[in-house]
CSV table of C-alpha atoms in Angstrom, one decimal:
chain,number,residue,atom,x,y,z
A,1,MET,CA,16.2,11.3,-24.5
A,2,SER,CA,18.7,9.5,-22.2
A,3,ILE,CA,17.4,7.7,-18.9
A,4,LYS,CA,19.3,10.4,-16.7
A,5,LYS,CA,17.6,13.3,-18.7
A,6,GLN,CA,14.3,11.8,-18.0
A,7,VAL,CA,15.2,11.3,-14.5
A,8,LYS,CA,16.2,14.7,-13.8
A,9,ARG,CA,12.9,15.9,-15.6
A,10,PHE,CA,10.9,13.6,-13.5
A,11,TRP,CA,12.2,15.1,-10.1
A,12,LYS,CA,11.7,18.6,-11.6
A,13,VAL,CA,7.9,18.1,-12.1
A,14,PHE,CA,7.9,16.6,-8.8
A,15,LEU,CA,9.3,19.5,-6.9
A,16,GLU,CA,6.8,21.8,-8.9
A,17,GLU,CA,3.8,19.4,-7.6
A,18,LYS,CA,5.3,19.2,-4.2
A,19,ASN,CA,3.6,21.8,-2.2
A,20,ASN,CA,0.3,20.9,-3.6
A,21,LEU,CA,0.6,17.0,-3.1
A,22,GLU,CA,1.8,17.1,0.5
A,23,LYS,CA,-1.3,19.7,1.2
A,24,ALA,CA,-3.7,17.0,-0.6
A,25,LEU,CA,-2.0,14.2,1.4
A,26,ALA,CA,-2.6,15.8,4.7
A,27,GLU,CA,-6.2,16.7,4.0
A,28,ASN,CA,-6.7,13.1,2.5
A,29,ASN,CA,-8.1,15.0,-0.4
A,30,SER,CA,-8.6,11.9,-2.8
A,31,GLY,CA,-9.6,13.8,-6.0
A,32,GLU,CA,-6.5,16.3,-5.8
A,33,ILE,CA,-4.0,13.4,-4.9
A,34,ASN,CA,-5.2,11.4,-7.8
A,35,GLU,CA,-4.8,14.7,-10.1
A,36,ILE,CA,-1.6,15.0,-9.2
A,37,VAL,CA,-0.4,11.3,-9.0
A,38,LYS,CA,-1.7,11.3,-12.9
A,39,ILE,CA,0.6,14.0,-13.9
A,40,LEU,CA,3.6,12.7,-12.3
A,41,ASN,CA,2.8,9.1,-13.6
A,42,THR,CA,2.8,10.7,-17.3
A,43,TYR,CA,6.3,11.5,-16.9
A,44,PHE,CA,7.2,8.2,-14.9
A,45,GLU,CA,5.6,6.0,-17.4
A,46,GLU,CA,7.6,7.3,-20.3
A,47,PHE,CA,10.9,5.7,-19.3
A,48,THR,CA,9.4,2.8,-17.4
A,49,ASN,CA,6.0,1.8,-18.6
A,50,SER,CA,5.1,1.6,-14.8
A,51,SER,CA,3.5,3.6,-12.2
A,52,LEU,CA,3.9,5.1,-9.1
A,53,GLU,CA,2.0,5.8,-5.8
A,54,VAL,CA,2.0,8.3,-3.0
A,55,GLY,CA,0.6,8.1,0.8
A,56,ILE,CA,1.4,8.7,4.3
A,57,SER,CA,3.5,6.6,6.9
A,58,ASP,CA,4.5,7.6,10.3
A,59,ASP,CA,4.1,11.5,9.7
A,60,PHE,CA,6.1,11.1,6.5
A,61,TYR,CA,5.0,11.1,3.2
A,62,GLU,CA,5.8,8.2,1.0
A,63,LEU,CA,6.6,7.8,-2.6
A,64,THR,CA,6.9,4.5,-4.1
A,65,PHE,CA,7.8,3.4,-7.5
A,66,HIS,CA,6.0,0.0,-8.9
A,67,SER,CA,8.3,-2.5,-11.4
A,68,GLY,CA,6.3,-5.3,-11.5
A,69,GLN,CA,9.5,-7.4,-10.7
A,70,ASP,CA,10.5,-6.2,-14.1
A,71,LYS,CA,14.4,-5.9,-13.8
A,72,ASN,CA,14.9,-3.1,-16.4
A,73,VAL,CA,12.3,-0.9,-14.3
A,74,GLN,CA,14.0,-2.0,-11.2
A,75,LEU,CA,17.5,-0.8,-12.6
A,76,ILE,CA,15.7,2.5,-13.7
A,77,CYS,CA,14.1,3.0,-10.1
A,78,ALA,CA,17.4,2.5,-8.5
A,79,VAL,CA,19.2,5.5,-10.2
A,80,LEU,CA,15.6,7.6,-9.7
A,81,LYS,CA,15.6,7.0,-5.8
A,82,SER,CA,19.7,7.8,-6.2
A,83,PHE,CA,18.7,11.5,-7.7
A,84,ALA,CA,16.1,12.2,-5.3
A,85,PRO,CA,16.3,16.2,-4.6
A,86,LYS,CA,17.9,16.7,-1.1
A,87,ALA,CA,14.8,19.0,-0.3
A,88,LEU,CA,12.7,15.8,0.0
A,89,SER,CA,14.9,14.2,2.7
A,90,ASP,CA,12.9,15.6,5.8
A,91,LYS,CA,9.5,14.9,4.7
A,92,TRP,CA,9.5,12.0,2.2
A,93,ILE,CA,10.5,8.2,2.2
A,94,ILE,CA,11.5,7.4,-1.5
A,95,ASN,CA,10.9,3.5,-2.1
A,96,ALA,CA,12.8,2.5,-5.4
A,97,TYR,CA,10.7,-0.7,-4.9
A,98,LEU,CA,7.6,-2.2,-3.1
A,99,PRO,CA,8.8,-2.4,0.7
A,100,PRO,CA,7.5,-5.0,3.3
A,101,LEU,CA,4.7,-4.3,5.6
A,102,SER,CA,3.9,-0.7,4.0
A,103,GLU,CA,0.8,1.0,5.4
A,104,LYS,CA,-0.9,-0.2,2.0
A,105,ALA,CA,-0.3,-3.7,3.1
A,106,LEU,CA,-1.5,-3.5,6.3
A,107,HIS,CA,-4.8,-1.9,5.4
A,108,THR,CA,-5.6,-4.0,2.4
A,109,VAL,CA,-9.1,-5.6,1.8
A,110,LEU,CA,-10.0,-7.9,-0.8
A,111,ARG,CA,-13.6,-8.0,-1.9
A,112,ILE,CA,-14.4,-11.2,-3.7
A,113,LYS,CA,-17.6,-13.0,-4.3
A,114,GLU,CA,-19.5,-10.2,-2.2
A,115,GLN,CA,-17.2,-11.7,0.4
A,116,GLU,CA,-14.2,-9.4,2.3
A,117,TYR,CA,-10.8,-11.0,3.0
A,118,HIS,CA,-8.2,-9.7,5.1
A,119,PRO,CA,-4.6,-10.3,5.2
A,120,GLU,CA,-5.3,-12.3,8.4
A,121,ASP,CA,-7.2,-14.6,6.4
A,122,PHE,CA,-4.3,-15.8,4.3
A,123,ILE,CA,-1.9,-18.7,5.8
A,124,VAL,CA,1.6,-19.1,4.7
A,125,TYR,CA,2.8,-22.6,5.0
A,126,TYR,CA,6.7,-22.7,4.3
A,127,THR,CA,9.7,-25.2,3.7
A,128,ILE,CA,13.1,-24.4,4.3
A,129,ASP,CA,15.5,-24.9,1.2
A,130,ASP,CA,18.9,-24.8,2.9
A,131,VAL,CA,20.6,-25.7,-0.2
A,132,ASN,CA,19.3,-22.6,-2.4
A,133,LYS,CA,18.8,-20.6,0.7
A,134,SER,CA,15.1,-19.8,0.0
A,135,PHE,CA,11.5,-20.7,1.1
A,136,HIS,CA,8.9,-22.8,-0.9
A,137,VAL,CA,5.8,-21.6,0.0
A,138,GLU,CA,1.9,-22.9,-0.1
A,139,ILE,CA,-0.7,-20.1,0.5
A,140,TYR,CA,-4.0,-20.8,1.3
A,141,CYS,CA,-7.2,-18.8,1.7
A,142,ASP,CA,-11.0,-19.7,1.7
A,143,ALA,CA,-11.5,-17.1,-1.4
A,144,PHE,CA,-9.3,-19.4,-3.3
A,145,SER,CA,-12.0,-22.0,-3.8
A,146,VAL,CA,-14.4,-19.7,-5.5
A,147,LEU,CA,-11.8,-18.5,-7.9
A,148,ASP,CA,-10.1,-19.4,-11.3
A,149,PRO,CA,-6.8,-21.2,-10.4
A,150,ASN,CA,-4.6,-18.6,-12.2
A,151,LYS,CA,-6.6,-15.8,-10.8
A,152,ALA,CA,-6.1,-17.4,-7.4
A,153,ASN,CA,-2.3,-17.7,-8.0
A,154,GLU,CA,-2.1,-14.1,-9.1
A,155,ILE,CA,-3.7,-12.9,-5.8
A,156,ALA,CA,-1.5,-15.2,-3.7
A,157,VAL,CA,1.6,-13.8,-5.3
A,158,TYR,CA,0.4,-10.0,-5.1
A,159,MET,CA,-0.6,-10.5,-1.7
A,160,LEU,CA,2.7,-12.3,-0.6
A,161,GLN,CA,4.9,-9.3,-2.5
A,162,LEU,CA,2.6,-7.0,-0.7
A,163,PHE,CA,3.6,-8.0,2.8
A,164,ILE,CA,7.3,-9.4,2.3
A,165,GLY,CA,8.4,-6.6,0.0
A,166,GLU,CA,9.7,-6.7,-4.1
A,167,CYS,CA,13.4,-7.7,-2.9
A,168,ALA,CA,12.5,-10.6,-0.2
A,169,LEU,CA,10.2,-12.2,-2.6
A,170,GLU,CA,13.1,-12.1,-5.4
A,171,ALA,CA,15.5,-13.1,-2.8
A,172,TYR,CA,14.3,-15.7,-0.7
A,173,ILE,CA,11.1,-17.1,-2.5
A,174,GLY,CA,11.3,-20.3,-4.4
A,175,ASN,CA,8.3,-22.1,-5.5
A,176,ILE,CA,4.5,-20.5,-4.6
A,177,GLU,CA,1.6,-22.8,-4.8
A,178,VAL,CA,-2.0,-22.1,-4.0
A,179,ILE,CA,-3.6,-25.0,-1.8
A,180,ASP,CA,-7.3,-25.4,-1.2
A,181,ALA,CA,-7.5,-27.0,2.2
A,182,GLN,CA,-5.3,-26.1,5.4
A,183,LYS,CA,-2.4,-28.4,6.4
A,184,GLY,CA,0.3,-29.5,9.1
A,185,GLY,CA,3.8,-28.1,9.0
A,186,ASN,CA,5.5,-24.7,9.5
A,187,TYR,CA,3.1,-21.9,8.8
A,188,ALA,CA,2.5,-18.2,9.8
A,189,ILE,CA,-0.4,-15.9,9.0
A,190,LEU,CA,0.6,-13.4,6.2
A,191,PRO,CA,1.1,-10.3,8.2
A,192,GLU,CA,3.4,-12.4,10.1
A,193,PHE,CA,5.4,-14.3,7.6
A,194,TYR,CA,8.1,-11.7,7.2
A,195,GLU,CA,9.1,-11.5,10.4
A,196,VAL,CA,9.5,-15.2,10.5
A,197,MET,CA,11.7,-15.2,7.4
A,198,LEU,CA,14.0,-12.5,8.8
A,199,GLU,CA,14.4,-14.8,12.0
A,200,ILE,CA,15.2,-18.0,9.9
A,201,ILE,CA,17.3,-15.9,7.7
A,202,ASP,CA,19.4,-14.3,10.9
A,203,GLU,CA,19.7,-17.9,12.4
A,204,LYS,CA,20.8,-19.5,9.2
A,205,GLU,CA,23.1,-16.6,8.4
A,206,TRP,CA,21.8,-16.1,4.7
A,207,PRO,CA,22.9,-13.3,2.6
A,208,GLU,CA,20.8,-10.1,3.3
A,209,TYR,CA,19.4,-8.1,0.6
A,210,ASN,CA,17.9,-5.0,0.7
A,211,ASP,CA,17.7,-4.1,-3.0
A,212,PRO,CA,16.9,-6.4,-6.1
A,213,THR,CA,19.3,-4.9,-8.2
A,214,THR,CA,22.0,-6.4,-5.9
A,215,ILE,CA,20.8,-10.0,-6.3
A,216,TYR,CA,23.5,-11.9,-8.1
A,217,ARG,CA,23.1,-15.2,-9.8
A,218,VAL,CA,26.0,-17.4,-11.1
A,219,TYR,CA,26.3,-19.6,-14.0
A,220,GLN,CA,28.9,-22.0,-15.3
A,221,LEU,CA,28.8,-22.5,-18.9
A,222,GLN,CA,29.7,-25.9,-20.4
A,223,ASP,CA,33.0,-26.6,-22.0
A,224,GLU,CA,31.8,-27.6,-25.3
A,225,LYS,CA,30.0,-24.3,-25.4
A,226,ILE,CA,33.1,-22.0,-25.0
A,227,VAL,CA,34.8,-20.5,-28.2
A,228,ASP,CA,38.1,-18.6,-28.5
A,229,GLU,CA,36.5,-15.3,-29.3
A,230,VAL,CA,34.9,-12.1,-27.4
A,231,ARG,CA,31.8,-13.0,-25.4
A,232,LYS,CA,32.1,-16.5,-26.5
A,233,ASP,CA,34.9,-17.6,-24.4
A,234,MET,CA,32.8,-17.3,-21.1
A,235,LYS,CA,33.4,-19.9,-18.4
A,236,MET,CA,31.3,-18.2,-15.5
A,237,ILE,CA,28.7,-15.5,-15.8
A,238,PHE,CA,27.5,-13.4,-12.7
A,239,THR,CA,24.4,-11.4,-13.3
A,240,VAL,CA,21.7,-9.5,-11.5
A,241,HIS,CA,19.5,-9.7,-14.8
A,242,PRO,CA,19.4,-13.5,-15.4
A,243,ILE,CA,16.4,-12.6,-18.3
A,244,LEU,CA,18.7,-10.3,-20.2
A,245,ILE,CA,21.6,-12.7,-20.2
A,246,SER,CA,19.5,-15.6,-21.0
A,247,GLU,CA,18.2,-13.8,-24.3
A,248,VAL,CA,21.6,-12.6,-25.4
A,249,LEU,CA,23.0,-16.3,-25.0
A,250,ASN,CA,20.4,-17.4,-27.5
A,251,ASN,CA,20.4,-14.2,-29.7
A,252,GLU,CA,17.6,-12.6,-28.6
A,253,PHE,CA,17.2,-9.1,-27.7
A,254,VAL,CA,13.4,-8.3,-26.2
A,255,THR,CA,14.9,-7.0,-22.7
A,256,TYR,CA,17.6,-5.1,-24.7
A,257,HIS,CA,15.6,-3.6,-26.9
A,258,GLU,CA,12.8,-2.5,-24.1
A,259,PHE,CA,15.5,-0.9,-22.1
A,260,TYR,CA,16.9,1.1,-25.0
A,261,ASP,CA,13.2,2.4,-25.9
A,262,TYR,CA,13.3,3.7,-22.2
A,263,GLY,CA,16.6,5.7,-23.3
A,264,GLY,CA,19.2,3.3,-21.8
A,265,GLU,CA,21.5,0.8,-23.2
A,266,PHE,CA,22.8,-2.7,-22.0
A,267,GLY,CA,26.4,-3.4,-22.9
A,268,TYR,CA,29.6,-4.8,-21.5
A,269,LEU,CA,33.3,-3.8,-21.2
A,270,TYR,CA,36.2,-6.2,-22.0
A,271,TYR,CA,39.7,-6.6,-21.6
A,272,LYS,CA,42.5,-9.0,-21.9
A,273,ASN,CA,43.2,-11.3,-18.9
A,274,ASN,CA,46.7,-10.7,-17.4
A,275,HIS,CA,46.5,-12.8,-14.5
A,276,GLY,CA,46.0,-16.4,-13.5
A,277,SER,CA,42.2,-17.7,-13.1
A,278,ASP,CA,41.8,-16.9,-9.4
A,279,ALA,CA,43.5,-13.5,-9.9
A,280,ASP,CA,41.5,-12.6,-13.0
A,281,ALA,CA,38.2,-13.3,-11.0
A,282,LEU,CA,39.4,-10.9,-8.2
A,283,TYR,CA,40.5,-8.1,-10.5
A,284,ARG,CA,37.4,-8.2,-12.3
A,285,GLN,CA,35.3,-8.2,-9.1
A,286,GLN,CA,37.3,-5.2,-7.7
A,287,LEU,CA,37.3,-3.4,-11.2
A,288,GLU,CA,33.3,-3.6,-11.5
A,289,LYS,CA,32.8,-2.6,-8.0
A,290,LYS,CA,35.2,0.6,-8.9
A,291,LEU,CA,33.5,1.4,-11.7
A,292,ASN,CA,30.1,1.2,-10.1
A,293,GLU,CA,31.2,4.0,-7.7
A,294,LEU,CA,32.5,5.9,-10.3
A,295,LEU,CA,29.6,5.8,-12.7
A,296,PHE,CA,26.4,5.2,-10.7
A,297,PRO,CA,26.4,8.2,-8.3
A,298,HIS,CA,26.1,10.5,-11.4
A,299,GLY,CA,23.8,8.9,-13.1
A,300,ILE,CA,25.7,7.4,-15.7
A,301,ALA,CA,25.8,3.8,-15.5
A,302,LYS,CA,25.3,0.7,-13.0
A,303,SER,CA,27.3,-2.5,-13.2
A,304,ILE,CA,25.1,-5.5,-13.2
A,305,GLY,CA,27.5,-8.2,-13.3
A,306,GLY,CA,29.7,-9.8,-15.9
A,307,ALA,CA,31.9,-13.0,-16.7
A,308,ILE,CA,35.2,-14.4,-16.6
A,309,GLY,CA,36.6,-16.2,-19.9
A,310,THR,CA,39.4,-18.1,-21.2
A,311,ASN,CA,41.0,-14.9,-22.7
A,312,TYR,CA,38.8,-11.9,-21.6
A,313,SER,CA,36.9,-10.7,-18.6
A,314,TYR,CA,33.7,-8.7,-18.8
A,315,ILE,CA,31.7,-6.4,-16.8
A,316,ASP,CA,28.0,-5.7,-17.9
A,317,LEU,CA,26.5,-2.4,-17.4
A,318,ALA,CA,23.4,-0.8,-17.6
A,319,ILE,CA,23.7,2.7,-19.2
A,320,TYR,CA,21.5,5.5,-18.2
A,321,ASP,CA,23.4,8.2,-20.4
A,322,LYS,CA,25.3,6.9,-23.3
A,323,GLU,CA,27.0,10.1,-24.3
A,324,GLU,CA,28.3,10.5,-20.6
A,325,PHE,CA,29.4,7.0,-20.2
A,326,LEU,CA,31.6,7.0,-23.3
A,327,LYS,CA,33.5,10.5,-22.2
A,328,ALA,CA,33.7,8.6,-19.1
A,329,LEU,CA,35.3,5.7,-20.2
A,330,ASP,CA,38.0,7.5,-22.0
A,331,LYS,CA,38.7,9.2,-18.5
A,332,ILE,CA,38.9,6.0,-16.7
A,333,ASN,CA,41.2,3.9,-19.4
A,334,ASN,CA,43.8,6.6,-18.9
A,335,HIS,CA,44.0,5.3,-15.4
A,336,LEU,CA,44.1,1.7,-15.7
A,337,SER,CA,46.6,-1.3,-16.6
A,338,VAL,CA,44.3,-2.7,-18.9
A,339,GLU,CA,42.3,-1.1,-21.8
A,340,LEU,CA,38.6,-1.2,-21.7
A,341,THR,CA,36.6,-1.7,-24.9
A,342,TYR,CA,32.6,-1.1,-24.8
A,343,LYS,CA,30.4,-3.1,-26.9
A,344,ALA,CA,26.4,-3.0,-26.7
A,345,PHE,CA,24.1,-6.3,-26.4
A,346,GLU,CA,22.9,-6.1,-29.9
């Protein structure tokens, strides 16, 4: 079953459970909440291998999808949120990714070795990387001294993501280290670090991101690796999914097959360059934007980047419904000055 069909099925089940879920949340009936969430997760897990959670925040019900920073799942959650029924808009906040400063974050208490630790017990020391527009952080907490280093690092990353959110973690955090003693330098307690980040990002006019599926990475390929063939002539790659591209360049397809097993497909459109290099890059960028505007609102596909080659240009896609995509592509080609050809990453 395609991802799009599974998305529609999920929301159908959600609407069937909506009234009972709202009642259970309002009454804080944890037993009933858990039973309904179990039903919803049964459907959600089928096409994400992940989980969701619900809660109440400022008089709104809240639904949050968890991706575990898995780009495949993030791309699915993006279309899942876009298809949320209008009937939910008045009462529900739908989070496609873990948001910053959630109710869960603010009320988190960790119990380690019979000792309770609160968010205020975590201190974030940070340095600003102006070149990469990011922060390198060192996190301190008394609890780390009684933990295995790997476990301490796992907790540090978990707590940081809980407070700054999934998008900011990916967009702005470089290195994360655990330290066993307090130190000098710039710092903030964990609950205040997100606001500190925002102030610095605004002051330095760094790009702002609200969606991890729009964070692009750019790679330039070495001249000796460029071959005059389709997908082998690439000079510059732009992508929101670096792991996928890295695997494809090395003829590995683990990420591709995972997405395929969920009901989707990663692939690319290519066409012959008609202009000079600068004009080709601009045309490709505009075409990618236009295709995304045509396809994503209908749950057909989402653009995830592309490349400029010596002879061809490429637009990479996460496809949610292959059958609908191919039908749409036929219609799109009737209105373009270039001929788009599709090929899966395999």
